PDB file of C-alpha atoms in Angstrom:
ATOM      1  CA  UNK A 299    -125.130-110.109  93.140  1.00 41.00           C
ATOM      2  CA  UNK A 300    -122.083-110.031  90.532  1.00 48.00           C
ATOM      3  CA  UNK A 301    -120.414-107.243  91.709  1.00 60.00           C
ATOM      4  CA  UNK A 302    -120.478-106.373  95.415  1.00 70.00           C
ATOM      5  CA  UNK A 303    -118.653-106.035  97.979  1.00 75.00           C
ATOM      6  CA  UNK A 304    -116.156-109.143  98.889  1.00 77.00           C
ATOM      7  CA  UNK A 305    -116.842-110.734 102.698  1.00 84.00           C
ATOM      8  CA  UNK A 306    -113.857-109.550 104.747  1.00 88.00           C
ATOM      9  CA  UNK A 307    -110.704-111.727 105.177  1.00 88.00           C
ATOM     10  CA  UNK A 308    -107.862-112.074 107.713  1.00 91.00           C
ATOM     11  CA  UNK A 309    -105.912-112.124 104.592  1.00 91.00           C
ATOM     12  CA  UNK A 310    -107.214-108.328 103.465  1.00 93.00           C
ATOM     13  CA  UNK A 311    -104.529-105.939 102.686  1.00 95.00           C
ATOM     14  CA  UNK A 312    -105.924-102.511 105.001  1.00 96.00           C
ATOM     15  CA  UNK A 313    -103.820 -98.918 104.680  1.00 96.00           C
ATOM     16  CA  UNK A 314    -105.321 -95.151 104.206  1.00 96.00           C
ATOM     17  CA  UNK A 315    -104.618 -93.633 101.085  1.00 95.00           C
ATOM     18  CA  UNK A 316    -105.815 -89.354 100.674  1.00 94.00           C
ATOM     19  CA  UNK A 317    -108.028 -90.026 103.912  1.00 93.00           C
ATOM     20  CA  UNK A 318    -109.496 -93.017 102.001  1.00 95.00           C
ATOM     21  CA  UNK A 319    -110.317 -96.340 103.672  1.00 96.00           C
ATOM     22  CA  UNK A 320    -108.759 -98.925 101.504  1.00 96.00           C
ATOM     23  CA  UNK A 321    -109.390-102.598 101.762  1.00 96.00           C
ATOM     24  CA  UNK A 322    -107.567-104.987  99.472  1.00 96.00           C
ATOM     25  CA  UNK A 323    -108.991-108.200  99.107  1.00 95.00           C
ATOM     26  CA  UNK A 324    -106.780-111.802  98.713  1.00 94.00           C
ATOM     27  CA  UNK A 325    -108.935-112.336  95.951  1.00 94.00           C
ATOM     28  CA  UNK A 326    -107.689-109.190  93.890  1.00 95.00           C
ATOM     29  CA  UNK A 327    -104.270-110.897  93.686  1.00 95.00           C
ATOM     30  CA  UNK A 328    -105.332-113.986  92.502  1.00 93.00           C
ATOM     31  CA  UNK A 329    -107.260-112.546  89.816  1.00 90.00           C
ATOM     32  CA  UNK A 330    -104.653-110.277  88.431  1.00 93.00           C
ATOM     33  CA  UNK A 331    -102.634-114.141  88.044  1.00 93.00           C
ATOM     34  CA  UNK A 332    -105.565-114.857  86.187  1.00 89.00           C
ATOM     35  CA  UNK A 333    -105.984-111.767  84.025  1.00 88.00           C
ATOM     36  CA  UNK A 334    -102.600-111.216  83.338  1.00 91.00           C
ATOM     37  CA  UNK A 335    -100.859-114.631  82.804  1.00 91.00           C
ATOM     38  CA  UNK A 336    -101.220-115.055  79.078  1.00 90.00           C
ATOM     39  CA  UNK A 337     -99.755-111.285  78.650  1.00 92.00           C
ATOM     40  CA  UNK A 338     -96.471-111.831  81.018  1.00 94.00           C
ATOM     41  CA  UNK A 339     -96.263-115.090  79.392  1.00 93.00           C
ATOM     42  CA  UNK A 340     -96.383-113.598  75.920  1.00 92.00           C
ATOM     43  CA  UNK A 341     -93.491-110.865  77.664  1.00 92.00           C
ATOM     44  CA  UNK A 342     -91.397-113.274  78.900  1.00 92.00           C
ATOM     45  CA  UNK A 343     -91.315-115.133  75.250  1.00 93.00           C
ATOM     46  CA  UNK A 344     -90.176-112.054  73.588  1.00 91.00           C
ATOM     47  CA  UNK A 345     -87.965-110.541  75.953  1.00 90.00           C
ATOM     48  CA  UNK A 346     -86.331-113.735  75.642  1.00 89.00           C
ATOM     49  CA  UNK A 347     -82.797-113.807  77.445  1.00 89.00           C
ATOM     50  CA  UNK A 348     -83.538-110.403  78.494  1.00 90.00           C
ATOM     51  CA  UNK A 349     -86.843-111.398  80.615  1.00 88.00           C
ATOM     52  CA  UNK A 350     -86.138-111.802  84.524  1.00 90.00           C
ATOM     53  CA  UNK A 351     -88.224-114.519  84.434  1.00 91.00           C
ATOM     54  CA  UNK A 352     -92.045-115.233  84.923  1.00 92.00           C
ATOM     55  CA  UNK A 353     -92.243-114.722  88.684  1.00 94.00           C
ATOM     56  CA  UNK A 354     -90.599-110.978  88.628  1.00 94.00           C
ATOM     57  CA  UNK A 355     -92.832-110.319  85.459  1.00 96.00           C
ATOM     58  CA  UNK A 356     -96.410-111.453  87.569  1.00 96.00           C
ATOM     59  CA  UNK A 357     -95.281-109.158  90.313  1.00 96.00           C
ATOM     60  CA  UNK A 358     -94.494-106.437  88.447  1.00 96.00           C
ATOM     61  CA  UNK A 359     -98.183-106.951  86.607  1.00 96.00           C
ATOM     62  CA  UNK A 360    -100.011-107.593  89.447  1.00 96.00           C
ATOM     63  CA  UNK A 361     -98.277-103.989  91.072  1.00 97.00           C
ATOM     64  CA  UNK A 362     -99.380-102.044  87.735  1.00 97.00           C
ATOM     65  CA  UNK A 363    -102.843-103.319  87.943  1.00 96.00           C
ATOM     66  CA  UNK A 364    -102.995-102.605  91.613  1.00 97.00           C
ATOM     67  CA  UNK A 365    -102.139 -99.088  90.824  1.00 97.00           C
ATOM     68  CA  UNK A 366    -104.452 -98.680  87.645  1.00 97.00           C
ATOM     69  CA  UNK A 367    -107.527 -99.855  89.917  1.00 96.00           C
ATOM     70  CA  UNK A 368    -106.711 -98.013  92.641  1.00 97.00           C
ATOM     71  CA  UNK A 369    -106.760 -94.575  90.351  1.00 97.00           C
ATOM     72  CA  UNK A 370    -109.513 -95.714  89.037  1.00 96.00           C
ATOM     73  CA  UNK A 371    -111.807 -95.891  92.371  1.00 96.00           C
ATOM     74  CA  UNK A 372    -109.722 -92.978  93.207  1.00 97.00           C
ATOM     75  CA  UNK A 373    -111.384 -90.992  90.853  1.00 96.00           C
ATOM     76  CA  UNK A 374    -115.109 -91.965  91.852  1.00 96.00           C
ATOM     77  CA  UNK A 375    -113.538 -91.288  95.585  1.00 96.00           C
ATOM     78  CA  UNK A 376    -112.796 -87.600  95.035  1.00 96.00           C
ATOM     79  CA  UNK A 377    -115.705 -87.596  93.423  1.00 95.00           C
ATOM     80  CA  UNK A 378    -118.054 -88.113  96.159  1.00 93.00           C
ATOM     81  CA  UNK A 379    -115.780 -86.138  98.444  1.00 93.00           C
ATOM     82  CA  UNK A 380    -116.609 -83.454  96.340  1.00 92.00           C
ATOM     83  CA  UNK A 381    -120.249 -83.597  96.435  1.00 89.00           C
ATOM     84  CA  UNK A 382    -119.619 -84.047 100.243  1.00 89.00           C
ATOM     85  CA  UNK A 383    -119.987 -87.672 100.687  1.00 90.00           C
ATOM     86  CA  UNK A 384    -117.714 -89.931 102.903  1.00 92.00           C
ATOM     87  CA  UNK A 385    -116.229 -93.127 100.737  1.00 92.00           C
ATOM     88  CA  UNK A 386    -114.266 -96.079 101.469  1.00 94.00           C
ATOM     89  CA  UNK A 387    -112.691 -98.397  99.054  1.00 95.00           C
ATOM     90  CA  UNK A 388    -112.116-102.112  98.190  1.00 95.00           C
ATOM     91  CA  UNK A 389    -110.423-103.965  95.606  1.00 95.00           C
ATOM     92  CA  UNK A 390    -111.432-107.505  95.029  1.00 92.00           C
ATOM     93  CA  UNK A 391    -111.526-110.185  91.888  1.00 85.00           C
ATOM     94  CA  UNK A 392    -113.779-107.783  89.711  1.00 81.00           C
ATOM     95  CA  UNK A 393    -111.457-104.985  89.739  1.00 86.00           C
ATOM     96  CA  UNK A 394    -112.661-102.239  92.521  1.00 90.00           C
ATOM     97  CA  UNK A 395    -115.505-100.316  94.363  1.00 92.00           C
ATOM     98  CA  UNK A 396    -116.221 -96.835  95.653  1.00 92.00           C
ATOM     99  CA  UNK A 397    -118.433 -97.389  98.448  1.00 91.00           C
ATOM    100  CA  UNK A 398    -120.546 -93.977  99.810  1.00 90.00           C
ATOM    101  CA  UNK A 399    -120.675 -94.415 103.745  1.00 81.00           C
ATOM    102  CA  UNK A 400    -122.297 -91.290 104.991  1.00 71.00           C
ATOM    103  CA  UNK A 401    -122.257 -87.358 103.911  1.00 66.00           C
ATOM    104  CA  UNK A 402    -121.172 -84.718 105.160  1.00 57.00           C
ATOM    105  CA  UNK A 403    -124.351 -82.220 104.189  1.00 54.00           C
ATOM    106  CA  UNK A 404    -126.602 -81.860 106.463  1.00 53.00           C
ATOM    107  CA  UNK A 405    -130.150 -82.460 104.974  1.00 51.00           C
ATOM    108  CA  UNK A 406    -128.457 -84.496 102.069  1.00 52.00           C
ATOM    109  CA  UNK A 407    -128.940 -88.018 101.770  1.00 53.00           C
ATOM    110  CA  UNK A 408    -126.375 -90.412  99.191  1.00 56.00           C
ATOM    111  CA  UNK A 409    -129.457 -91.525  97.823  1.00 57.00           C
ATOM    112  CA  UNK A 410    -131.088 -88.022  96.710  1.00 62.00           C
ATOM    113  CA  UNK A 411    -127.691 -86.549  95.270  1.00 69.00           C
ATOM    114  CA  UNK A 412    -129.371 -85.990  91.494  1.00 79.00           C
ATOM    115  CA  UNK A 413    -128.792 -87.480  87.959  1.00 83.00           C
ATOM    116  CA  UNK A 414    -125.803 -84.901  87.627  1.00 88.00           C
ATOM    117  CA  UNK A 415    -124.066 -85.841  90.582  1.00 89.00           C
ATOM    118  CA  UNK A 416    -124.568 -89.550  89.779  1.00 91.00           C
ATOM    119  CA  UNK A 417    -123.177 -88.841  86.415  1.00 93.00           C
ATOM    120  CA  UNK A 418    -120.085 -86.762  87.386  1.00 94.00           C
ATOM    121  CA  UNK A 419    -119.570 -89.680  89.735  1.00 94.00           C
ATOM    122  CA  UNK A 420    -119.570 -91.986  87.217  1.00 94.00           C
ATOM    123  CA  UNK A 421    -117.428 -90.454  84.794  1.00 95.00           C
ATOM    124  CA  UNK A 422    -114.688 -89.876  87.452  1.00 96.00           C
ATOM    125  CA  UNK A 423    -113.836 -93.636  87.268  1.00 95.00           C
ATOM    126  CA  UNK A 424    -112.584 -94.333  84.203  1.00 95.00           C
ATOM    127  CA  UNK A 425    -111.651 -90.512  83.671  1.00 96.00           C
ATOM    128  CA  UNK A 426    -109.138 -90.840  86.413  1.00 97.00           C
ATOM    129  CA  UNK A 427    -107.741 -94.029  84.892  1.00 97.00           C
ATOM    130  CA  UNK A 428    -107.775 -93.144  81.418  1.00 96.00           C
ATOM    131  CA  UNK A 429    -105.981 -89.870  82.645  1.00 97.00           C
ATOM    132  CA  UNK A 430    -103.007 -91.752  84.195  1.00 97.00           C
ATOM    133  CA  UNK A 431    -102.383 -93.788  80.997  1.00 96.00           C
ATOM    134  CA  UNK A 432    -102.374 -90.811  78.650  1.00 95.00           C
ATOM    135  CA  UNK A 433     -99.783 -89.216  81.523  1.00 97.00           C
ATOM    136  CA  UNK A 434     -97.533 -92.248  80.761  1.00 96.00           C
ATOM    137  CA  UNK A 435     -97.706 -92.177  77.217  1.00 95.00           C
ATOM    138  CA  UNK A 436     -96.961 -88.616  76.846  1.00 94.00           C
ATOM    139  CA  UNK A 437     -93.858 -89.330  78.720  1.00 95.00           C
ATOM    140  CA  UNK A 438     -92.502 -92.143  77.320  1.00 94.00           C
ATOM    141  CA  UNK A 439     -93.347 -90.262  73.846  1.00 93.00           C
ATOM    142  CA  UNK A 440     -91.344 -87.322  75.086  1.00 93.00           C
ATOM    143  CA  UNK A 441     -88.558 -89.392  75.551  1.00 92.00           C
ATOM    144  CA  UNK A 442     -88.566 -90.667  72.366  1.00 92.00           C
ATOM    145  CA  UNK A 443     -89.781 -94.210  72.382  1.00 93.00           C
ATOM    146  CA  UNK A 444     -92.349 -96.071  71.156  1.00 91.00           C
ATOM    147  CA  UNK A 445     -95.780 -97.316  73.286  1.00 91.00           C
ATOM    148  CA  UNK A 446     -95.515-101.179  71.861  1.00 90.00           C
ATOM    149  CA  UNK A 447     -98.379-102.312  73.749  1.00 91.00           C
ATOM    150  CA  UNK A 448    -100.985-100.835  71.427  1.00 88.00           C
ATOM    151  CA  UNK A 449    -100.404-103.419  69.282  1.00 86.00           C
ATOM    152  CA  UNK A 450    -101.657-105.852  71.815  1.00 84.00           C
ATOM    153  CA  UNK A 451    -105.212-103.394  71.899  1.00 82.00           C
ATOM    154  CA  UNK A 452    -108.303-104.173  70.138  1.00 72.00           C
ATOM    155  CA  UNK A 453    -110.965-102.196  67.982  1.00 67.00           C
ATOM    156  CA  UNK A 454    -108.033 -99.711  66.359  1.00 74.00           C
ATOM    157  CA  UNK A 455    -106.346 -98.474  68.962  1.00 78.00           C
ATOM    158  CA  UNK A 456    -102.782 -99.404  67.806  1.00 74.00           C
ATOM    159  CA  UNK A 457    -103.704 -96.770  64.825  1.00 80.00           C
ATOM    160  CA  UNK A 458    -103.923 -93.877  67.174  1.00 82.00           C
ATOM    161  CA  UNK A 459    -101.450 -91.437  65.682  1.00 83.00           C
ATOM    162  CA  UNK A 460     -97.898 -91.624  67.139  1.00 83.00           C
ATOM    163  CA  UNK A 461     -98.044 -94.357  69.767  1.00 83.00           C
ATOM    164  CA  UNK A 462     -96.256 -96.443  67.752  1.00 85.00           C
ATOM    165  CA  UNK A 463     -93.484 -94.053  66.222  1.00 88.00           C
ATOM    166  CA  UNK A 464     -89.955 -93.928  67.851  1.00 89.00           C
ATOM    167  CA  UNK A 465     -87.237 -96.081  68.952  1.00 91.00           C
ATOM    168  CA  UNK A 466     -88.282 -99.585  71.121  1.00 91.00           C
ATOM    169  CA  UNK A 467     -87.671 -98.907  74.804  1.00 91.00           C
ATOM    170  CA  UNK A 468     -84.454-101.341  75.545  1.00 89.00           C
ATOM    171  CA  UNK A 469     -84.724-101.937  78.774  1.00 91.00           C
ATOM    172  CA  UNK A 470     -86.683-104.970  79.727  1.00 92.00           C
ATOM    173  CA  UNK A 471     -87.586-103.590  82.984  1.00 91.00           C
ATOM    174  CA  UNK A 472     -89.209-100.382  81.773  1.00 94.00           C
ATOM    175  CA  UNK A 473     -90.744-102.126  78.893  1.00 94.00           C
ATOM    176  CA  UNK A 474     -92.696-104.216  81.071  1.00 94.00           C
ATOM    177  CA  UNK A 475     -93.553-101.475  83.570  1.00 95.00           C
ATOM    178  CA  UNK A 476     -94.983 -99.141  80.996  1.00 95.00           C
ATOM    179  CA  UNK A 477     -96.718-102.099  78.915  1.00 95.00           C
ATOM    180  CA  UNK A 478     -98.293-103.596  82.301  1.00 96.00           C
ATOM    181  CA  UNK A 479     -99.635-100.048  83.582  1.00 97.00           C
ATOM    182  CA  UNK A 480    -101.066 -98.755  80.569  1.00 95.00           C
ATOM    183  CA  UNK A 481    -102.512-102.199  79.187  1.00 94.00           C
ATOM    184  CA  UNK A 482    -104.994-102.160  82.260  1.00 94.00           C
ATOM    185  CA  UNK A 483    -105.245 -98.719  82.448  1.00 95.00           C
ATOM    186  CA  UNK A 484    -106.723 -98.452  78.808  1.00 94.00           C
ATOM    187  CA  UNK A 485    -108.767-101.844  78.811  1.00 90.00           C
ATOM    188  CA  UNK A 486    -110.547-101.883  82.233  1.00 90.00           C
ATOM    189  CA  UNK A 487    -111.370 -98.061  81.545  1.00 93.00           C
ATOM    190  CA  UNK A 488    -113.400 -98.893  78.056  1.00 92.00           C
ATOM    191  CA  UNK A 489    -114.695-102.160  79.816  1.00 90.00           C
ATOM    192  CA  UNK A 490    -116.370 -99.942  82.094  1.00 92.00           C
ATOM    193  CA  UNK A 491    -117.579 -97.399  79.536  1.00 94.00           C
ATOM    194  CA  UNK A 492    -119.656-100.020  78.124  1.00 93.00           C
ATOM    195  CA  UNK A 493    -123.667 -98.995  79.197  1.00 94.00           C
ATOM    196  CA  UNK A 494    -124.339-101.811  80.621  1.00 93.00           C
ATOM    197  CA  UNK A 495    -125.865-101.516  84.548  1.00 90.00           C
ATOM    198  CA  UNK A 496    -124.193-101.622  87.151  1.00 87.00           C
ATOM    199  CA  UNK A 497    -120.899-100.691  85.530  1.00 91.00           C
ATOM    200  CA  UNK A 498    -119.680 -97.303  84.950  1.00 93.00           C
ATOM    201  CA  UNK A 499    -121.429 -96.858  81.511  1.00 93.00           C
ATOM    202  CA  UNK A 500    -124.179 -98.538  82.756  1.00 92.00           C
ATOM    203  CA  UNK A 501    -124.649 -95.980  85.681  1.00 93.00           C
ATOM    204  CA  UNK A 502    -123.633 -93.223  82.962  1.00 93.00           C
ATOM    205  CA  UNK A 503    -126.279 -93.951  80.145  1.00 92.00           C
ATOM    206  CA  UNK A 504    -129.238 -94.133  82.988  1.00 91.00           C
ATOM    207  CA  UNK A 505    -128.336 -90.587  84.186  1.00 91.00           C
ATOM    208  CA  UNK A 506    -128.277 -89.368  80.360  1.00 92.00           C
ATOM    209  CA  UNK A 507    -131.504 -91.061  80.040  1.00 91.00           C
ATOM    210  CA  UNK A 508    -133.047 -89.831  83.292  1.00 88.00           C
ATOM    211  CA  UNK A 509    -131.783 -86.265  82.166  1.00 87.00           C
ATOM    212  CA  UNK A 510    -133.497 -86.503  78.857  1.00 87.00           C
ATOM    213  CA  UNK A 511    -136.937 -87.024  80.281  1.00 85.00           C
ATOM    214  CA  UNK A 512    -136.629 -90.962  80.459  1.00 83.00           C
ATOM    215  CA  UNK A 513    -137.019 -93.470  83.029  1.00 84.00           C
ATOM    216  CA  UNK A 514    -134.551 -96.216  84.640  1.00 82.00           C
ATOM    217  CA  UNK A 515    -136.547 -98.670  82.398  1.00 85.00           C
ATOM    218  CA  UNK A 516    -135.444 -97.305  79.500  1.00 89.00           C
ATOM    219  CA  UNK A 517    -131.459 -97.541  80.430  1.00 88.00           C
ATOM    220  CA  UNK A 518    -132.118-101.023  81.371  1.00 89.00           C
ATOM    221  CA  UNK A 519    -133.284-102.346  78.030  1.00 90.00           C
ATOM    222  CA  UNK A 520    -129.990-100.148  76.941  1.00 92.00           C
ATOM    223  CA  UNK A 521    -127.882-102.141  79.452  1.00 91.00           C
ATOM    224  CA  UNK A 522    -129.495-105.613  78.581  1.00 91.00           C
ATOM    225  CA  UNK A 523    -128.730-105.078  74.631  1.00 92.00           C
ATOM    226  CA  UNK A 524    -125.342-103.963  75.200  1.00 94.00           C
ATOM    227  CA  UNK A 525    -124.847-106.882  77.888  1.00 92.00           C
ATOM    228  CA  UNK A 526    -126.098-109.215  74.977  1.00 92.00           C
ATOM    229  CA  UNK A 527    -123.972-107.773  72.399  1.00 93.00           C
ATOM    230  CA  UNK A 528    -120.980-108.132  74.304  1.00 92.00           C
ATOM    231  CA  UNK A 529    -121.539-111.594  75.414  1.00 93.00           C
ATOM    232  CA  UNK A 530    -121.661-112.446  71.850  1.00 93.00           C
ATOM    233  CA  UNK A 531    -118.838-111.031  70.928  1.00 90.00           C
ATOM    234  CA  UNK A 532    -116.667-112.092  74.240  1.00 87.00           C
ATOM    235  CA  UNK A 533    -117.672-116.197  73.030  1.00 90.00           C
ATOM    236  CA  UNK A 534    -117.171-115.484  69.519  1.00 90.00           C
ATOM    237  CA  UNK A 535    -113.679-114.508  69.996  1.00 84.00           C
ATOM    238  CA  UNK A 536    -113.210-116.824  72.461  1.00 82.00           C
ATOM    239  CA  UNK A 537    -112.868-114.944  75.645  1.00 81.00           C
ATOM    240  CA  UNK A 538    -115.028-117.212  77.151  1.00 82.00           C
ATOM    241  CA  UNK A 539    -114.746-114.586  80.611  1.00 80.00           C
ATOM    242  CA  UNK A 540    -115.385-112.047  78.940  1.00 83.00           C
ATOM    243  CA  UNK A 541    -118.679-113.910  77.620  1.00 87.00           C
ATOM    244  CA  UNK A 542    -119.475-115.778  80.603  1.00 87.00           C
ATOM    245  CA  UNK A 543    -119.305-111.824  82.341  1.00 86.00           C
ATOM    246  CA  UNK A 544    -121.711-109.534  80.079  1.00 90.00           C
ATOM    247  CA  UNK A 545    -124.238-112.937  79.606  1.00 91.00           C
ATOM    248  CA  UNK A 546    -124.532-112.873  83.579  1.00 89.00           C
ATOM    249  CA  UNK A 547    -124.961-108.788  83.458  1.00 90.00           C
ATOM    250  CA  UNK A 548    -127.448-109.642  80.910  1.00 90.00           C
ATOM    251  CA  UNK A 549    -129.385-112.032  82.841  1.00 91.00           C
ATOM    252  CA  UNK A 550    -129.113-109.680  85.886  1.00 88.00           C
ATOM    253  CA  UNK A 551    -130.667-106.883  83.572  1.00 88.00           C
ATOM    254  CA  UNK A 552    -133.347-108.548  82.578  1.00 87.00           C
ATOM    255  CA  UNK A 553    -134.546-109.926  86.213  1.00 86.00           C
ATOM    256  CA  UNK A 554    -134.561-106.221  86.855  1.00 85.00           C
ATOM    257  CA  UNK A 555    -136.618-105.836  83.899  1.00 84.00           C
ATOM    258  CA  UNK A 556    -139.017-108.645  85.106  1.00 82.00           C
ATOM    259  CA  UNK A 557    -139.126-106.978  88.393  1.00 76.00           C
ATOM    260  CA  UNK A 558    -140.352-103.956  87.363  1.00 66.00           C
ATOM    261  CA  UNK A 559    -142.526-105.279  85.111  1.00 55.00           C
ATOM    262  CA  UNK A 560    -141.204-103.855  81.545  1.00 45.00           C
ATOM    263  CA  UNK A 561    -139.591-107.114  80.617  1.00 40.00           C
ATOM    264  CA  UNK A 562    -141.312-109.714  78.105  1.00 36.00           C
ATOM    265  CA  UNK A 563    -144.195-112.018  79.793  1.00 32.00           C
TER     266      UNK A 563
END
């Protein structure tokens, strides 16, 4: 499967963080190199003389998007502490997991926890993440400056109102800090909003759709248009990951269509 969990390394990165178990695999560094070399390329091009170089810019990147992940999974941690349920965490090459282990309850099982739980579970994610950006802008807004990363975002966000008002930040260091946290923080947060199973939105529209009177059927056909739609658009602008990542959620989606016997014969 696409997303699961990583096999474990010698090279894994292993700390506690709120009580959480927290494994960090090698392969979360070397795609954050991946991920973010064309944006601290692009930085270290316009800071010009100003830039400390490529090397200080990848670390500081690959810091910011260890910190944006980590809220993220974070968020669906607390989460399922709340609804009493024991979870560890790993980051790996496709951004992060929140894996349940065991509850807490007694007579409650992780896999009877209800579409509302699932849901609230969900939504703590990208909540979390989305949350910590905003956090940031509001501060770097109160101190007068302009967020100049918006400009980098797609679909309209650089039009938000404000983000862009104010004086440029002139210190090359906190530039890049604030551009490489929130740049993740916004992006992989949407990403995951998308419906499309088994990320966040995906796990978000089938609890909507469960809680309306549907089935699981019914989100999957959801998930496998979106998927579609997305691979589209990730090859027509030629973000060939992007494509070559919502065609294989696609074809997941509609194996699990097959499987159940809803798909096309």
């Amino acid at each position: 499967m696409l997303l699961q969990e990583p096999q474990e390394s010698p090279y894994d990165i292993r700390f506690s963080f709120f009580g959480f178990p927290v494994r960090v695999s090698w392969t979360f560094w070397l795609a954050a190199i991946v991920f973010g070399y064309n944006l601290v390329d692009g930085f270290d091009r316009g800071l010009n003389v100003a830039s400390p170089g490529r090397a200080p810019l990848m670390l500081l990147w690959g810091l910011c998007m260890f910190m944006s992940i980590l809220i993220h999974e974070l968020g669906h941690a607390f989460a399922f502490r709340a609804y009493g349920i024991h979870s560890s965490i790993v980051l790996y090459h496709f951004g992060g997991l929140a894996i349940p282990s065991s509850t807490s309850m007694p007579g409650r099982s992780i896999g009877r926890m209800g579409q509302r739980a699932d849901l609230m579970i969900a939504l703590a994610g990208p909540a979390a993440q989305l949350a910590s950006a905003a956090l940031v802008v509001a501060l770097v807004k109160m101190a007068g400056y302009q967020v100049l990363i918006f400009r980098q975002f797609p679909a309209g966000l650089d039009r938000i109102p404000g983000v862009l008002d104010g004086d440029p930040i002139d210190s090359a260091g906190l530039l890049s800090m604030v551009s490489f946290y929130i740049y993740p923080s916004v992006l992989w947060a949407l990403l995951n909003l998308i419906p499309v199973w088994p990320l966040d939105g995906g796990r978000i529209a089938r609890s909507l759709v469960m809680m309306g009177g549907g089935d699981a059927n019914q989100s999957l056909w959801i998930s496998l248009i979106a998927a579609g739609a997305m691979a589209a658009y990730g090859f027509q602008s030629h973000n060939v990951f992007l494509g070559i990542l919502f065609l294989s959620l696609a074809v997941s989606n509609f194996q699990m269509l097959q499987h159940t016997g809803s798909g096309w014969r």
